[in-house]
Structure formats: C-alpha cells, structure tokens
XYZ file of C-alpha atoms in Angstrom:
488
model
C 36.617 140.832 98.059
C 39.380 141.973 95.506
C 42.035 140.502 97.754
C 40.351 137.146 97.445
C 39.976 137.346 93.853
C 43.700 138.419 93.155
C 44.633 135.556 95.335
C 42.260 133.203 93.310
C 43.526 134.762 90.338
C 47.356 134.266 90.830
C 46.638 130.720 91.870
C 45.145 129.957 88.419
C 47.815 131.499 86.738
C 50.753 129.921 88.582
C 48.871 126.564 87.750
C 48.248 127.439 83.883
C 51.847 127.933 83.344
C 53.438 125.214 85.353
C 53.955 122.142 83.217
C 56.111 123.949 80.329
C 52.682 125.723 79.607
C 54.046 129.183 78.764
C 51.007 131.269 77.918
C 51.485 134.201 75.558
C 47.819 135.233 75.288
C 45.259 136.637 77.708
C 43.285 134.123 79.561
C 40.153 134.897 77.566
C 41.841 133.957 74.152
C 43.616 130.947 75.688
C 40.358 129.678 76.462
C 38.985 129.555 73.045
C 42.311 128.614 71.031
C 41.365 130.987 68.643
C 43.982 133.277 67.155
C 47.388 133.634 69.092
C 46.745 131.116 71.812
C 49.389 128.308 72.623
C 47.729 126.129 70.303
C 48.286 128.327 67.672
C 51.927 127.370 67.196
C 54.253 124.739 68.032
C 57.592 126.391 67.968
C 57.391 129.925 69.290
C 60.032 132.437 70.373
C 59.240 133.817 73.878
C 59.243 137.502 73.809
C 61.763 139.254 75.937
C 58.866 141.386 78.008
C 57.313 137.927 78.510
C 60.104 136.231 80.325
C 60.695 136.476 83.810
C 63.683 138.579 85.063
C 64.330 137.021 88.763
C 66.316 138.835 91.265
C 70.111 138.859 91.044
C 70.446 136.375 93.708
C 67.743 134.013 92.590
C 70.279 131.557 91.590
C 72.522 131.758 94.816
C 72.978 128.185 96.175
C 72.237 126.498 92.595
C 75.066 125.323 90.559
C 76.330 127.159 87.579
C 77.066 125.379 84.310
C 80.688 125.201 84.939
C 79.760 123.673 88.517
C 77.294 121.335 87.136
C 79.848 120.069 84.327
C 82.502 119.611 87.127
C 79.928 117.960 89.251
C 79.250 115.472 86.640
C 82.952 114.615 85.689
C 84.007 114.319 89.334
C 80.932 111.696 89.455
C 82.270 109.755 86.702
C 85.629 109.481 88.409
C 84.256 108.821 91.851
C 81.895 105.879 90.701
C 83.701 104.779 87.358
C 82.779 101.150 88.507
C 79.059 101.621 87.675
C 78.995 104.674 85.396
C 80.104 106.257 82.316
C 79.891 110.163 81.276
C 79.022 111.048 77.601
C 77.636 113.899 75.563
C 74.672 113.903 73.257
C 75.438 117.274 71.757
C 75.472 120.843 72.502
C 73.526 123.926 73.019
C 73.139 126.979 70.761
C 75.621 128.557 72.788
C 78.081 125.310 72.617
C 77.672 124.051 76.217
C 77.705 120.148 75.987
C 74.927 118.240 77.297
C 76.213 115.757 79.697
C 74.790 112.584 80.565
C 75.416 110.248 83.145
C 74.515 106.388 82.519
C 74.407 104.190 85.510
C 74.958 100.474 85.250
C 76.819 97.528 86.393
C 77.660 97.386 82.726
C 77.640 100.985 81.477
C 77.973 101.629 77.918
C 77.416 97.652 77.123
C 74.602 96.348 75.099
C 72.404 94.316 77.246
C 68.908 92.540 77.136
C 67.813 95.110 79.778
C 65.541 97.951 79.872
C 66.831 101.730 79.745
C 65.521 104.490 81.390
C 66.122 108.217 81.061
C 65.844 111.422 83.338
C 65.951 115.004 81.892
C 66.196 117.821 83.808
C 66.281 121.567 83.208
C 63.965 121.701 79.947
C 63.052 125.211 80.734
C 65.830 127.203 81.928
C 63.936 129.015 84.516
C 63.064 125.303 86.275
C 66.292 124.408 87.663
C 65.287 122.026 90.834
C 65.720 119.168 88.339
C 69.169 119.558 87.621
C 69.939 119.532 91.420
C 67.843 116.428 92.176
C 69.299 114.403 89.341
C 72.856 114.924 90.577
C 71.760 114.106 93.975
C 70.105 110.975 92.709
C 73.184 109.940 90.982
C 74.988 110.330 93.957
C 72.783 108.695 96.392
C 72.493 105.738 93.771
C 76.708 105.408 93.979
C 76.504 105.925 97.602
C 74.111 103.183 98.494
C 75.204 100.437 95.799
C 75.795 96.857 97.461
C 73.783 98.395 100.565
C 70.364 99.180 99.413
C 68.264 96.226 97.638
C 66.502 98.851 95.291
C 69.672 100.429 94.597
C 71.029 97.076 93.655
C 67.958 96.269 91.382
C 68.236 99.440 89.486
C 72.139 98.936 88.808
C 72.178 95.534 87.852
C 68.912 95.545 85.828
C 68.394 98.787 84.348
C 70.440 101.060 82.340
C 69.761 104.582 83.914
C 70.837 107.625 81.965
C 70.585 111.017 83.281
C 70.637 114.513 81.777
C 70.876 117.035 84.449
C 70.152 120.052 81.926
C 68.655 119.917 78.446
C 68.747 123.825 78.416
C 71.610 125.063 79.929
C 71.719 128.102 78.249
C 68.133 129.111 79.302
C 69.367 128.594 83.218
C 72.285 131.034 82.366
C 69.470 133.583 81.351
C 67.256 132.901 84.132
C 64.517 132.464 81.404
C 62.247 129.551 80.044
C 63.759 129.210 76.736
C 67.124 128.576 75.103
C 69.437 131.039 74.005
C 67.471 131.583 70.959
C 64.449 132.517 72.947
C 62.574 129.201 72.129
C 60.449 126.880 74.348
C 62.131 123.528 73.950
C 59.062 121.884 75.039
C 57.071 123.164 71.893
C 59.980 122.187 69.366
C 59.352 118.678 68.836
C 57.223 117.117 65.925
C 53.406 116.982 66.725
C 51.170 114.390 66.044
C 47.957 116.706 64.906
C 49.864 119.650 63.239
C 52.587 120.268 60.949
C 54.285 122.428 63.124
C 58.319 121.727 63.882
C 58.415 119.126 60.669
C 61.201 121.482 59.300
C 64.266 119.497 60.756
C 66.422 122.592 59.828
C 64.656 124.952 62.011
C 64.858 122.786 64.901
C 66.930 123.854 67.975
C 70.369 122.013 68.450
C 68.931 120.900 72.160
C 65.622 119.414 70.447
C 68.193 117.865 67.893
C 70.241 116.369 70.359
C 67.538 114.487 72.199
C 65.828 113.071 68.788
C 69.203 111.888 67.854
C 69.740 110.266 71.091
C 66.734 108.158 70.766
C 67.526 107.134 67.287
C 70.645 105.893 68.611
C 69.522 104.332 71.753
C 66.508 102.493 72.839
C 64.664 103.832 75.819
C 61.807 101.702 77.681
C 60.640 104.642 79.661
C 61.703 108.335 80.646
C 60.360 111.407 82.785
C 61.572 114.976 82.493
C 61.600 117.272 85.406
C 59.513 120.534 85.550
C 58.762 123.208 88.305
C 55.485 125.253 88.988
C 53.020 122.502 90.284
C 53.050 119.130 92.115
C 51.671 116.505 89.707
C 52.633 113.689 87.313
C 51.419 114.461 83.929
C 50.812 111.516 81.486
C 49.807 111.497 77.264
C 48.152 112.641 75.226
C 49.115 116.310 75.818
C 46.750 117.553 73.632
C 43.929 116.745 71.043
C 43.240 117.405 67.522
C 39.999 119.591 68.378
C 42.559 121.981 70.790
C 39.690 121.468 73.541
C 40.835 121.046 77.322
C 39.237 117.544 77.766
C 40.692 113.970 78.785
C 42.426 112.643 75.516
C 43.564 108.967 76.115
C 46.508 107.233 74.285
C 46.372 103.729 73.788
C 48.331 102.919 76.928
C 46.459 105.295 78.824
C 46.035 102.641 81.880
C 49.640 101.959 81.741
C 50.481 105.611 81.746
C 48.270 106.102 84.907
C 50.048 103.227 86.651
C 53.606 104.670 86.089
C 52.360 108.291 87.136
C 50.703 106.972 89.998
C 53.922 105.200 91.371
C 55.561 108.676 91.489
C 52.659 110.244 93.106
C 52.244 107.410 95.701
C 55.919 107.436 96.588
C 55.931 110.868 96.966
C 55.630 112.751 100.194
C 52.601 114.421 99.617
C 51.910 114.564 95.533
C 49.149 112.097 95.693
C 47.257 114.152 98.555
C 46.566 116.864 95.877
C 43.275 118.570 95.988
C 43.669 119.953 92.769
C 44.708 116.671 90.674
C 42.944 113.539 91.827
C 45.816 111.126 93.099
C 48.289 113.624 92.077
C 48.008 112.664 88.588
C 46.867 114.194 85.282
C 46.194 113.657 81.561
C 47.962 116.591 79.791
C 45.255 117.116 77.338
C 42.672 117.437 80.559
C 44.977 119.788 82.263
C 45.946 121.956 79.356
C 46.899 121.173 75.685
C 50.800 121.241 74.642
C 51.720 121.156 71.097
C 55.007 120.025 69.999
C 55.756 118.829 73.306
C 58.535 116.097 74.216
C 56.448 113.554 76.239
C 54.035 112.587 73.303
C 56.986 112.780 70.746
C 58.809 109.913 73.000
C 55.919 107.766 72.954
C 55.025 108.172 69.103
C 58.504 108.168 67.635
C 60.789 106.970 70.232
C 58.901 103.921 71.629
C 59.357 105.462 74.900
C 56.856 105.629 77.619
C 57.534 109.454 79.161
C 55.847 111.316 82.214
C 56.260 114.899 82.699
C 56.899 115.149 86.522
C 56.021 118.841 88.108
C 58.236 118.046 91.150
C 58.065 121.673 92.991
C 55.241 124.249 93.277
C 57.872 127.040 92.940
C 59.653 127.180 89.833
C 62.830 128.659 91.628
C 62.728 127.595 95.436
C 65.478 128.928 97.744
C 68.112 126.668 97.315
C 68.045 125.835 101.218
C 64.799 123.910 100.377
C 66.762 121.578 97.663
C 67.236 118.755 100.622
C 63.726 118.817 101.788
C 62.571 118.726 97.943
C 65.040 116.006 97.414
C 63.742 113.814 100.303
C 60.297 114.165 99.120
C 60.892 112.871 95.532
C 63.683 110.375 96.334
C 61.798 107.341 96.533
C 59.451 108.445 93.770
C 62.522 108.563 91.523
C 63.855 105.279 92.482
C 60.538 103.408 92.429
C 59.440 104.822 88.752
C 62.881 103.750 87.547
C 62.373 100.024 89.161
C 59.161 99.545 87.767
C 61.023 98.691 84.608
C 61.541 95.438 85.870
C 59.097 94.969 88.836
C 56.450 94.837 86.223
C 55.667 94.519 82.489
C 56.365 91.492 80.181
C 60.084 91.281 79.246
C 62.033 88.452 76.706
C 63.522 88.271 73.378
C 62.837 86.937 70.319
C 64.556 83.627 68.510
C 64.794 81.791 65.522
C 64.001 77.961 65.913
C 66.133 76.874 62.999
C 69.409 78.847 63.821
C 68.885 79.929 67.260
C 69.818 83.407 66.619
C 67.999 86.508 67.963
C 65.420 87.992 65.474
C 64.653 91.812 65.554
C 60.875 92.089 65.231
C 57.636 93.655 67.000
C 55.668 93.072 69.954
C 52.094 93.873 70.097
C 49.387 93.319 72.963
C 46.003 92.415 71.740
C 43.436 95.266 72.381
C 45.953 97.968 72.848
C 47.207 99.971 69.506
C 50.663 100.355 70.340
C 53.863 98.182 68.791
C 56.950 97.806 70.941
C 60.174 96.945 68.791
C 62.713 94.811 69.982
C 66.332 95.989 69.793
C 68.085 95.092 66.912
C 70.902 93.290 67.866
C 69.751 90.756 70.994
C 66.038 91.357 69.930
C 65.261 91.939 73.614
C 61.929 93.550 74.527
C 60.466 95.318 77.454
C 56.630 95.986 77.569
C 55.251 98.257 80.269
C 51.503 97.014 81.123
C 49.342 97.460 84.245
C 49.867 94.544 86.542
C 46.916 92.416 88.000
C 45.457 91.734 84.420
C 45.575 89.056 81.789
C 46.885 89.909 78.191
C 47.632 87.987 74.917
C 51.363 88.910 73.866
C 52.081 88.388 70.287
C 55.843 88.581 68.488
C 56.253 89.207 64.839
C 59.061 89.014 62.435
C 59.026 89.156 58.738
C 59.494 85.759 57.057
C 58.884 83.795 60.446
C 55.261 82.499 61.898
C 53.961 84.788 64.058
C 53.467 83.482 67.596
C 51.368 84.404 70.720
C 50.514 83.490 74.128
C 48.539 84.497 77.030
C 50.078 85.765 80.353
C 48.873 86.863 83.743
C 50.716 89.895 84.998
C 50.974 89.476 88.692
C 51.379 92.702 90.844
C 54.792 93.652 91.815
C 56.176 90.881 89.733
C 57.333 90.733 86.018
C 56.744 88.247 83.608
C 59.433 86.860 81.119
C 58.434 85.380 77.679
C 60.801 84.373 75.328
C 59.398 83.670 71.403
C 61.172 81.259 69.440
C 59.806 81.521 65.713
C 59.670 79.168 62.778
C 60.532 80.460 59.385
C 57.691 80.542 56.919
C 57.802 78.003 53.894
C 56.380 78.691 50.684
C 54.371 76.197 48.587
C 57.424 74.921 46.978
C 59.043 73.987 50.464
C 61.503 77.161 50.135
C 62.226 78.725 53.408
C 60.814 82.439 53.410
C 63.326 84.670 55.181
C 63.032 88.271 56.612
C 64.990 91.334 55.378
C 67.426 91.051 58.256
C 68.201 87.357 57.238
C 68.867 88.824 53.746
C 70.969 91.726 54.686
C 73.054 89.774 57.291
C 73.628 86.185 55.334
C 73.307 87.120 51.443
C 76.632 85.801 50.940
C 76.112 82.554 52.434
C 72.581 82.217 51.012
C 74.030 82.943 47.517
C 76.896 80.387 48.358
C 74.297 77.596 49.525
C 72.121 78.512 46.552
C 74.947 77.716 44.116
C 76.014 74.629 45.594
C 72.350 73.067 46.516
C 71.599 73.269 42.767
C 72.819 70.595 40.277
C 75.647 69.604 42.828
C 76.975 66.617 40.780
C 77.189 68.723 37.704
C 79.610 71.222 39.395
C 81.391 68.665 41.097
C 82.551 66.995 37.440
C 83.583 70.471 36.167
C 85.751 71.050 39.235
C 87.437 67.744 38.845
C 87.859 68.405 34.953
C 89.284 71.859 35.715
C 91.661 70.555 38.172
C 92.902 67.828 35.952
C 93.313 70.582 33.144
C 95.411 72.608 35.494
C 97.595 69.792 36.644
C 98.428 68.951 32.952
C 99.121 72.679 32.305
C 101.345 72.937 34.919
C 103.364 69.695 33.971
C 103.873 70.956 30.701
C 104.943 74.587 31.706
C 107.450 72.898 33.738
C 108.731 70.548 30.951
C 109.169 73.305 28.870
C 111.313 74.966 31.334
C 113.654 72.348 31.858
C 114.427 71.971 28.271
C 115.247 75.977 27.926
C 117.682 75.644 30.795
C 121.155 74.128 30.425
C 122.837 74.307 33.894
C 126.507 73.506 33.818
C 127.270 70.190 35.352
C 124.735 69.890 38.329
C 121.457 68.176 38.312
C 118.415 69.855 38.578
C 115.928 69.345 41.619
C 112.284 69.658 41.309
C 110.179 70.144 44.504
C-alpha cells in the first residue's frame, strides 16, 4: 500500500512542476493559494536548496554553451542562402542570446507571417535547445526537396532562439544566474507583479525588446517534464485551478491540436484529453511568457512540453526529435495554411495603411505592420467570420469570409478617406506624420492661388529691376583701360 502511494505521489509531483510550474510550497498550501504559493508572487528567487543538483554527468552528450554558439554560427555559414544569425541581447553572465532566422529573404521585411521558437527557458530543461538546432539543420538540408520545408522557407520568417537561459543551463538549474524563474518574470495581466522594468532580468528584457522590434504572428516555447501542448490563459484572477478561456480559445485549441496530433504519441495522453490543456485548468502561472505574448505582443504563443523527463539521456534525443519533428514543422506551416491574411491600402493614393484588424464576436485586435500594412489573423478553419479593417481618418470596411479547412483566405482592404462636412479630407496621424510638409505646401497653394501668383510675378519683376540697377552702377564705377566690357 505504501509503495502504491509513493508511486502515485511522485507521479503527481512530476506533473505539477512540469510546465515551468516550479512549486516553492507544500502541496497543501499550493492547493489554496493562501500565503506562500506560486500565485503569491510573480517573479521569485529560487532557493539554493530547492534547485536540483543533477549528477555531474547528466549533461553528457548535450551541447555546452560554447558548442551551441559554434553550432549556430556554423549553421549560419553553411546555410547563409536562407538564414541570418543575430543576437537579441545577453544573459546575466554576458552570453549572447543567439537567434537563427530562416527565410528565402532573411532580414528583409515582407508581407509574410513570422514565427518564433524559444528553447531552454528553464536551465534544467535542455531538450528544446537540442531539438531547435536539429530543426534548423533539417530545414536547411531539405529546402527545395520537401514541399513543406519549401512552404516554410518561402512564405514564413522563422526565428529560432535555442537558449533563452544559457546561464541556468551552465548551473544545471531552473532559474538564471540570479536564481530567477524567467517564466515568472513577465508583466502579469491580473496582478501588478513584475511591473518594475528595472527589476526584470536581462533575458526577459531581451525578449520584450525583441517583440517591440519585430512582429510575430505565433510562437512556441519548449519545456520538459510532461507531454502536452499548453495554451492561454495560464491563470485567472481568482487564483483557482479552473479552465479560463482567452478570447481566441478556439484558435489556440486548434493550434495546440496541430502539434499534439502531429506528434508520435502526445494526443494519446490519458492525463490530457487530446494531448492539450488550458494553462489555468492545469495549474495557474503568473508572470508567464505565454500570456504576455498574447496580450502585449500580439503573438499567439503555446507552451510545449516535449518530454516527460526534463533531462533525458542524450541517447534519447534522436528519438525525441523524430517524435516532435512533424509537430514543429506543421505548427509553423499552419501560419500560411489557414487564417485570413492581407494588406490595407488607401483608395486615393494606393499606399499601405497601418491599421487594426478585428473579428466580430472575438474581443481581440490584430495590428497590421507599420510599413507594408500586412496582417495575419489566425482563426479556426471551417467557420464563417466577419473581418473588419480600421484606420483613423478612413472609413472602416468589413467583409464576410468562409474559412476553408487547410486553405488560407486572402483579403486586401482598400479604404476610402473620411470627408468632413465642409468637404475636407480627414487624415490619420500616420498621414500627418509622413506627409506634413506636402500637406502644408498643398494648403498654401490651394488657398487664393491667384493672389499668390500675382505676388510672385511682382516680386520677380522687382528683383529684375534691382539686378539691372546694380549692374549699371558697377559699370559706371569701373574704368577699364582700352578694352571693352562684356556682360553675360
């Protein structure tokens, strides 16, 4: 009897801490969120006696940080025709946070969706960093050979951050060099934890700056300790362990199911129906990266638990890679295989208009890009939607679409400028900022044009007379000896 109890207890604890859900309290206190539970604080230090101290050989077969850096740079040299390497910042100890971008036009802005993979959020969950390098190399090796790879490279900008927490990996522990759980370090929608930007960790700041500079349509972070695809919301205001749906709950379930059903056995889970779970229903997480991406970054992010063992023997990595390969590829490809995509233009000038895209019945807004005004709105296929484009100073337009399964829909919006009661065209702030000089000149010339024309003619004539008089005075003052003076 005692043996059965121990087995059940250890199984429960393993699943409780899997999704980056490190528990600093006893099971009894965690159940009530009373005092010192994981919900009591967003950012928290991980006590030394709570961190795992694996065997010294547990990392054998895994890339060290130096080896990871060399592998990233070598990939950049080998696959330079479809990639670029860049860094989004540094860890506490100064290790660069290297990113691989894969695209047929890396580094260029295109009207295409962007996807990002982030691995090794927790230092003691290193499987993701290994799989992401395998993914990058597999794409490079199979470009122009595999139609799915061609679709990803030609139609998506894929960004891969193999390790968000290289310092934690070096220490073989969950938190970073400051012992902070990075998946509790982001601003939270329910509580004011982590609102002090100066107190955030450099790795967290790097991710936040990354999303301010680059617009991602979707994302996934790779974790270990369970086998499930987790989606928002990750928590609720009442701190209870209940299903709490976000506005795009259906879309997130669809995306999570793509990963789970493409996986070797994730969808067969007896613990999670279909191999997917709502984060708050599993257990609440506050200050997490997933919800922050959706709320503040406009990015649909999943948290993917890709191995039951946080740190499996390196000999198992090829098998884990094969189990997850199609899931990773199909998730990225879903950005262009479904959803509604397009651009927004002005009817009078034909130029792109940065604006907002909304779906009737879904309380969530997607922004277009600033330069090309392209948008990429992920939705559940097989349903009818009303899509609306809105730009300040222009008349909004809406259209109804039927989103086919396994087929994206393209809708470009051409908006007409709004006209005031006196016939003046109303413009958006974007118009004012970009063409303020031209508008000022147009206003100057458009009002009483004849008066301005007469004034210009008079001024020109006066200038002509003044020039003639000056030349005449100069000739009188000169007395050139026995040679003529030529005026040109």
